[in-house]
Coordinates of C-alpha atoms in Angstrom, one line a residue:
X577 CA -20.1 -10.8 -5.4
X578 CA -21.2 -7.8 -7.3
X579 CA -18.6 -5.1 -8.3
X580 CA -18.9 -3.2 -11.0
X581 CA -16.2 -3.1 -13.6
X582 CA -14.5 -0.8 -16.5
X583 CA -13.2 -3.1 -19.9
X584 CA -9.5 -3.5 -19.1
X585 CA -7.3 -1.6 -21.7
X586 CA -4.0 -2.9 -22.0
X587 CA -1.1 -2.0 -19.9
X588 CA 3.0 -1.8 -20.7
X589 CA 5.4 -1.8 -17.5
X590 CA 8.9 -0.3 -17.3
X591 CA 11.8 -1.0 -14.8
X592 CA 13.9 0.4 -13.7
X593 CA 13.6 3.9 -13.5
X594 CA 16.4 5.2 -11.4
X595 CA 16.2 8.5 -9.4
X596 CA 19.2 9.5 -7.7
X597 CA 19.2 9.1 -4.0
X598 CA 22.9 10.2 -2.1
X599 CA 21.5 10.2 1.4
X600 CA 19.8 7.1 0.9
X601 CA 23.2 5.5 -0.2
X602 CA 21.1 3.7 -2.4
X603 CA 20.0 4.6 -5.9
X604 CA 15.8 4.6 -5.8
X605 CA 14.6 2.5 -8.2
X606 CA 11.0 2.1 -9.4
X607 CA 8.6 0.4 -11.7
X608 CA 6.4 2.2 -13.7
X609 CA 3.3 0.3 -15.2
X610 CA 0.4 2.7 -16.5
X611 CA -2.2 1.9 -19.7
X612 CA -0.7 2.2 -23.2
X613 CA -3.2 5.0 -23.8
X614 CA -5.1 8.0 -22.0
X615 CA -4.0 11.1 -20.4
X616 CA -5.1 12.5 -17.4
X617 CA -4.5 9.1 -15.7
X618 CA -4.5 9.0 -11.7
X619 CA -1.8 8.5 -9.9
X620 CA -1.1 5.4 -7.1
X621 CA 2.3 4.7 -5.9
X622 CA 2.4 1.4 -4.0
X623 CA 4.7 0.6 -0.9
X624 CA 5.7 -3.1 -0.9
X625 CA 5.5 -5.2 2.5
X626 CA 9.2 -6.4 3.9
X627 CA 11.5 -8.0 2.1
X628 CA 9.9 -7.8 -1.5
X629 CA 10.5 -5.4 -4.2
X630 CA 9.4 -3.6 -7.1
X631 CA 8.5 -6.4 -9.7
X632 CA 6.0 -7.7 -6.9
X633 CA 2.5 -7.5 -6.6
X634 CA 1.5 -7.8 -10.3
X635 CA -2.3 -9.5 -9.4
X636 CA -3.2 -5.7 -8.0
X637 CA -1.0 -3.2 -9.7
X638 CA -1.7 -4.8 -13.4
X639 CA -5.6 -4.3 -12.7
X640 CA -5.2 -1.2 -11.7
X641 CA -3.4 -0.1 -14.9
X642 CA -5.7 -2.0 -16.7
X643 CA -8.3 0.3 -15.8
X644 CA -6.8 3.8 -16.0
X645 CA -4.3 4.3 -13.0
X646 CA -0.4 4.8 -13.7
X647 CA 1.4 2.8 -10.8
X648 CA 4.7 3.0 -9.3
X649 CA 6.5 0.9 -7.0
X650 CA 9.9 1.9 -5.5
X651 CA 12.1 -0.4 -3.8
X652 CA 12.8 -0.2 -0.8
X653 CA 16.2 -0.9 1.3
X654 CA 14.9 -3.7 2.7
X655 CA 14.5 -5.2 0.0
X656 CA 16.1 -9.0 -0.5
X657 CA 17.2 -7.8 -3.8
X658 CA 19.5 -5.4 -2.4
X659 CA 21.1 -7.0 1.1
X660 CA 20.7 -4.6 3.8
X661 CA 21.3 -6.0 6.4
X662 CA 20.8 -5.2 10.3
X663 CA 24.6 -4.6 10.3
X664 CA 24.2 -1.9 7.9
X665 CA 23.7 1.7 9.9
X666 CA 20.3 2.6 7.9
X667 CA 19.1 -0.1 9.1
X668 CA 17.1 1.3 12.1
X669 CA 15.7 4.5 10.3
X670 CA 14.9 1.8 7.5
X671 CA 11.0 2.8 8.1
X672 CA 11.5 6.7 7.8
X673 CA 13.8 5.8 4.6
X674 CA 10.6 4.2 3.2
X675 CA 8.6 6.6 3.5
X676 CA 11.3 9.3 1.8
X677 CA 11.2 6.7 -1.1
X678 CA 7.4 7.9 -1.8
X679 CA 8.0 11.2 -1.2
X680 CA 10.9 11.2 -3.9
X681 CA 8.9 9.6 -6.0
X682 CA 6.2 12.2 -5.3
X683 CA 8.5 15.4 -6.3
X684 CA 9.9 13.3 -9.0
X685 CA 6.9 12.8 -11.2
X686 CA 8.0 15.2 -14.2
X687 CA 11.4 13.5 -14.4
X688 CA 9.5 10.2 -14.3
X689 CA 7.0 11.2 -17.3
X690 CA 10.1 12.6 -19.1
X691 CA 11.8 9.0 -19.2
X692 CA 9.5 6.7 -19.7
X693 CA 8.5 6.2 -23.3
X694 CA 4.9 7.3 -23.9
X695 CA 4.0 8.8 -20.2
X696 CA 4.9 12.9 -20.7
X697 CA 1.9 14.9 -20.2
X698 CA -0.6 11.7 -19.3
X699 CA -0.3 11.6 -15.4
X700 CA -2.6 13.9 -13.2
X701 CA -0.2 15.4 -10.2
X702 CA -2.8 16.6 -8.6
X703 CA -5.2 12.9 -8.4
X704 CA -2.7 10.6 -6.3
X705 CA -2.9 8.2 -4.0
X706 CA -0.8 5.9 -1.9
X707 CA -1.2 2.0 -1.0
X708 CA 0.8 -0.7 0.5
X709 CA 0.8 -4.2 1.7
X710 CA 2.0 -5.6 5.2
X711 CA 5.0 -3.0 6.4
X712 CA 4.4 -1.0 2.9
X713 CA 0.9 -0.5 4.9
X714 CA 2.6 1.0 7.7
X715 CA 5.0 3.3 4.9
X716 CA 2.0 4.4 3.1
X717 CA 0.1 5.5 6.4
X718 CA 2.3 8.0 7.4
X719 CA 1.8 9.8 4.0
X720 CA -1.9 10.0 5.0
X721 CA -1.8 11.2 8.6
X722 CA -0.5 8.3 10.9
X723 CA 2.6 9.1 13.3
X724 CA 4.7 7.2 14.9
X725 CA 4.1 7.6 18.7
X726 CA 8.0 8.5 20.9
X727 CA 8.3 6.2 24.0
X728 CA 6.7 8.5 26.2
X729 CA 3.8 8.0 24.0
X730 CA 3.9 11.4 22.3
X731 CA 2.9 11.6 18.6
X732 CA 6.0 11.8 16.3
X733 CA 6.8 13.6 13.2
X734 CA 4.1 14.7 11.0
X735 CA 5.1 13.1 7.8
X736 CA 1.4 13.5 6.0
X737 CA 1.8 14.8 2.6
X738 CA -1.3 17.1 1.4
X739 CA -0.6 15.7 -2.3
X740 CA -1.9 12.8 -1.6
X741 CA -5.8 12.2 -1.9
X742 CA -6.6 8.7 -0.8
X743 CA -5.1 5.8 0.6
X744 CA -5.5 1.7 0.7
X745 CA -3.8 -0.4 2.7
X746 CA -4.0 -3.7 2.7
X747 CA -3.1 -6.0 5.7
X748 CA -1.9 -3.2 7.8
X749 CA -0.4 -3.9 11.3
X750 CA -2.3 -2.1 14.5
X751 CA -1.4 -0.4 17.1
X752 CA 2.4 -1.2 19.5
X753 CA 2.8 -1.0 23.3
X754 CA 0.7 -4.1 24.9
X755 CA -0.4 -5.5 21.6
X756 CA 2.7 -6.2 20.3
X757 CA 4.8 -9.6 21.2
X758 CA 8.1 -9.2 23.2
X759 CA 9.9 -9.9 20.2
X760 CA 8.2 -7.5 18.1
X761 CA 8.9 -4.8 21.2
X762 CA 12.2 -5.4 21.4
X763 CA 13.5 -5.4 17.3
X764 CA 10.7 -3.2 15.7
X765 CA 9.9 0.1 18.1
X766 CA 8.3 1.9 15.2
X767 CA 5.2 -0.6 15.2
X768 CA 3.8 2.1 17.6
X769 CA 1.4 3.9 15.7
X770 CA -1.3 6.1 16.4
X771 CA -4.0 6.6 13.6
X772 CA -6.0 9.7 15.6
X773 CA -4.3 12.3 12.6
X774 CA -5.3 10.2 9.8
X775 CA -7.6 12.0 8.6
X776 CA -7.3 11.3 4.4
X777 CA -10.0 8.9 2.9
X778 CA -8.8 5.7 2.9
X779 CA -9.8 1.9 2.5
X780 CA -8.5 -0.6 4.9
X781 CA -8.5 -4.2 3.6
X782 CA -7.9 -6.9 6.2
X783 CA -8.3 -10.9 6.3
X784 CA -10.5 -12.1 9.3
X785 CA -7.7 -15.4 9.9
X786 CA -4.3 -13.3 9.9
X787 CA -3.0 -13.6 12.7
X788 CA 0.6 -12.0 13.2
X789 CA 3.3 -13.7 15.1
X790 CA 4.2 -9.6 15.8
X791 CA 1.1 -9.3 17.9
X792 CA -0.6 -11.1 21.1
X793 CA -4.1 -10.2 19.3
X794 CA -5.8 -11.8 16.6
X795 CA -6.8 -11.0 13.0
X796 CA -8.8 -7.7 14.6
X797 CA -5.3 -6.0 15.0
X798 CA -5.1 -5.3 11.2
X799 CA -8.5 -3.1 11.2
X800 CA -6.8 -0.9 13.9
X801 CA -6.4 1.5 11.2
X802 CA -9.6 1.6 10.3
X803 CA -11.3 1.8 14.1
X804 CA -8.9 4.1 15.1
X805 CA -9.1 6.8 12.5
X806 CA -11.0 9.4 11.7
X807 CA -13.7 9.4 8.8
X808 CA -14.0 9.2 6.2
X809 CA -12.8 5.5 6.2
X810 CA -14.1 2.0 4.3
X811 CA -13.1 -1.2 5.2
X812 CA -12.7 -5.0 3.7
X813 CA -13.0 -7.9 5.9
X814 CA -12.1 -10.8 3.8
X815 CA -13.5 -13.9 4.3
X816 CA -10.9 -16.7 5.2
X817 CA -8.1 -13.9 4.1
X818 CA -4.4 -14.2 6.2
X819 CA -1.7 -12.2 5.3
X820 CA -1.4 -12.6 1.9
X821 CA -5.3 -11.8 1.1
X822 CA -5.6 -14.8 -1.3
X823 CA -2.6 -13.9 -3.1
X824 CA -1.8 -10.5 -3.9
X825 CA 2.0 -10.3 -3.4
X826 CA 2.4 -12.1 -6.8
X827 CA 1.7 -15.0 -8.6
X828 CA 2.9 -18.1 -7.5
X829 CA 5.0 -17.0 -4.6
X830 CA 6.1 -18.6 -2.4
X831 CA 5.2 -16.6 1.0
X832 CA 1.4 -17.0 -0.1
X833 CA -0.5 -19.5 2.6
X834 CA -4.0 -18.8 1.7
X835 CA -3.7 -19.2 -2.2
X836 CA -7.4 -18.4 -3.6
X837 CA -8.0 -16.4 -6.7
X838 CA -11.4 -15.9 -5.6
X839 CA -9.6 -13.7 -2.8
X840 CA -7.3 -11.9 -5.2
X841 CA -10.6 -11.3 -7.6
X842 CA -12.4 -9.5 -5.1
X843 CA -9.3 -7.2 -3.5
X844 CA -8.4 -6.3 -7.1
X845 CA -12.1 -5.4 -8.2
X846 CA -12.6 -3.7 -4.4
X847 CA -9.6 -2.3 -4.1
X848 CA -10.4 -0.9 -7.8
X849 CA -13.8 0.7 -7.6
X850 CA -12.4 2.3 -4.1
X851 CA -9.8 4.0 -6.0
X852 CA -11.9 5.1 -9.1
X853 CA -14.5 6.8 -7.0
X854 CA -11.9 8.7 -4.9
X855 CA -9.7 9.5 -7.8
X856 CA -12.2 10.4 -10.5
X857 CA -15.2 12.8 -10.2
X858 CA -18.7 11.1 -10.6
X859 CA -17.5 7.6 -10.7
X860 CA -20.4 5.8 -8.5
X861 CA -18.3 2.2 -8.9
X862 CA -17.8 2.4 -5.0
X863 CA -21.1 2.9 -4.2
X864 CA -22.6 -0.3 -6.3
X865 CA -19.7 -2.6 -5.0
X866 CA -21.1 -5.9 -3.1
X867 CA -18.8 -8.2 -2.0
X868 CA -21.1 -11.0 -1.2
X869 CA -20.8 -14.1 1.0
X870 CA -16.5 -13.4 0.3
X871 CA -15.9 -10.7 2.8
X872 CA -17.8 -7.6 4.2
X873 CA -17.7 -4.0 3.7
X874 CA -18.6 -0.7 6.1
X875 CA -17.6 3.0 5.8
X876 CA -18.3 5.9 8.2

């Protein structure tokens, strides 16, 4: 494995920063975690996968702070931190409420530089991109151009937002319809996506043995967003990667059944090339980046 790499600078995190939300019923909060010096930093606000919150996924979002990217993670309502249940009505329009939460956090950019010690004036609005793991794949998408097909197989809403510049999503489910498991039919009708608007660059990381009880297919489903996109797209294949990628939702947790640090090295130092070279003019670290006998890369 060959990747190039930037020296790490430190990095400072603050929770929570609260930005008031009275549709959501829910205040949104968000951790902030950006290096302790540099302006001009780029932007990535990261969507976490179902059930986990803002405090998770530390292996990824700490290197990528460590080497010049302010990161924030909202939590979303479904959450295990906060209890929403499927008895609670938001329940079902839980997956457009996600992807609210990274809008809000979007337009609220100034208020979040204005609160957190240290951050006014260093964040670049107009360098951002978005990334999520699992279901926080799914939330992220939609900012880039993926819909959400009706059931008469019409493309949904539009919910792309133009601020956004580049995308990663890691371990992203595929398309609904016939690939999908009765169960997942049944309980989860927006795993029907279509990826034919997705137009913004984006780098889709997969593991080559996750295999989803939500789908009938095997670990191919998770490069649907990559096959079924438009360019310009790049994707990871990792080598004896399941759902977790080696690691990344934390350390030491307990959903984690392919623990490897090797894994987590080589998303965190692919993930972070990807996202200097579409984030920062004249940064060649994407195109020097080889991965080795640990996974595989393409583009087109």
């Amino acid at each position: 494995m060959r990747i190039p790499e930037q020296q790490p600078t430190p990095v400072v995190s603050v929770r929570p920063v609260v930005l008031p939300a009275p549709a959501r019923g829910t205040d949104l909060q968000v951790r902030v975690t950006a290096p302790l010096s540099g302006s001009g930093l780029p932007i990535v606000v990261f969507a976490h996968g179902f059930g986990a919150n803002m405090d998770m996924y530390a292996p990824l979002v700490e290197r990528w702070a460590a080497h010049g990217f302010a990161v924030l993670q909202p939590t979303h309502l479904d959450s295990r931190t906060l209890a929403v249940g499927p008895d609670d009505p938001r329940y079902p329009e839980i997956w457009r409420i996600r992807v609210a939460d990274l809008v809000q956090v979007l337009d609220s950019l100034d208020t979040i530089e204005a609160v957190v010690p240290g951050l006014a004036g260093r964040l670049d609005h107009d360098r951002i991109a978005v990334a999520g793991h699992s279901w926080g794949g799914q939330t992220a998408s939609m900012l880039l151009g993926a819909r959400v097909l009706d059931a008469d197989g019409t493309p949904g809403e539009d919910m792309s937002d133009p601020r956004v510049k580049a995308g990663v999503l890691l371990a992203t489910t595929g398309t609904g319809g016939a690939d999908l498991t009765p169960f997942a039919a049944d309980h989860f009708p927006f795993m029907s996506p279509t990826f034919a608007q997705m137009t913004t660059p984006t780098l889709v990381v997969a593991g080559d043995q996750d295999k989803s009880h939500l789908s009938v297919r095997g670990p191919d489903w998770f490069t649907d967003p990559y096959f079924l996109s438009p360019g310009p797209k790049s994707l990871l294949v990792v080598s004896g990667g399941e759902h977790s990628l080696g690691g990344i939702p934390g350390y030491d947790v307990t959903e984690t059944t392919d623990e490897s640090p090797e894994r987590v090295t080589l998303v965190q130092r692919v993930t972070t090339a990807y996202l200097r070279s579409a984030l920062i003019p004249g940064d060649l670290s994407w195109s020097q980046v080889e991965p080795g006998t640990m996974g595989r890369i393409e583009s087109r």
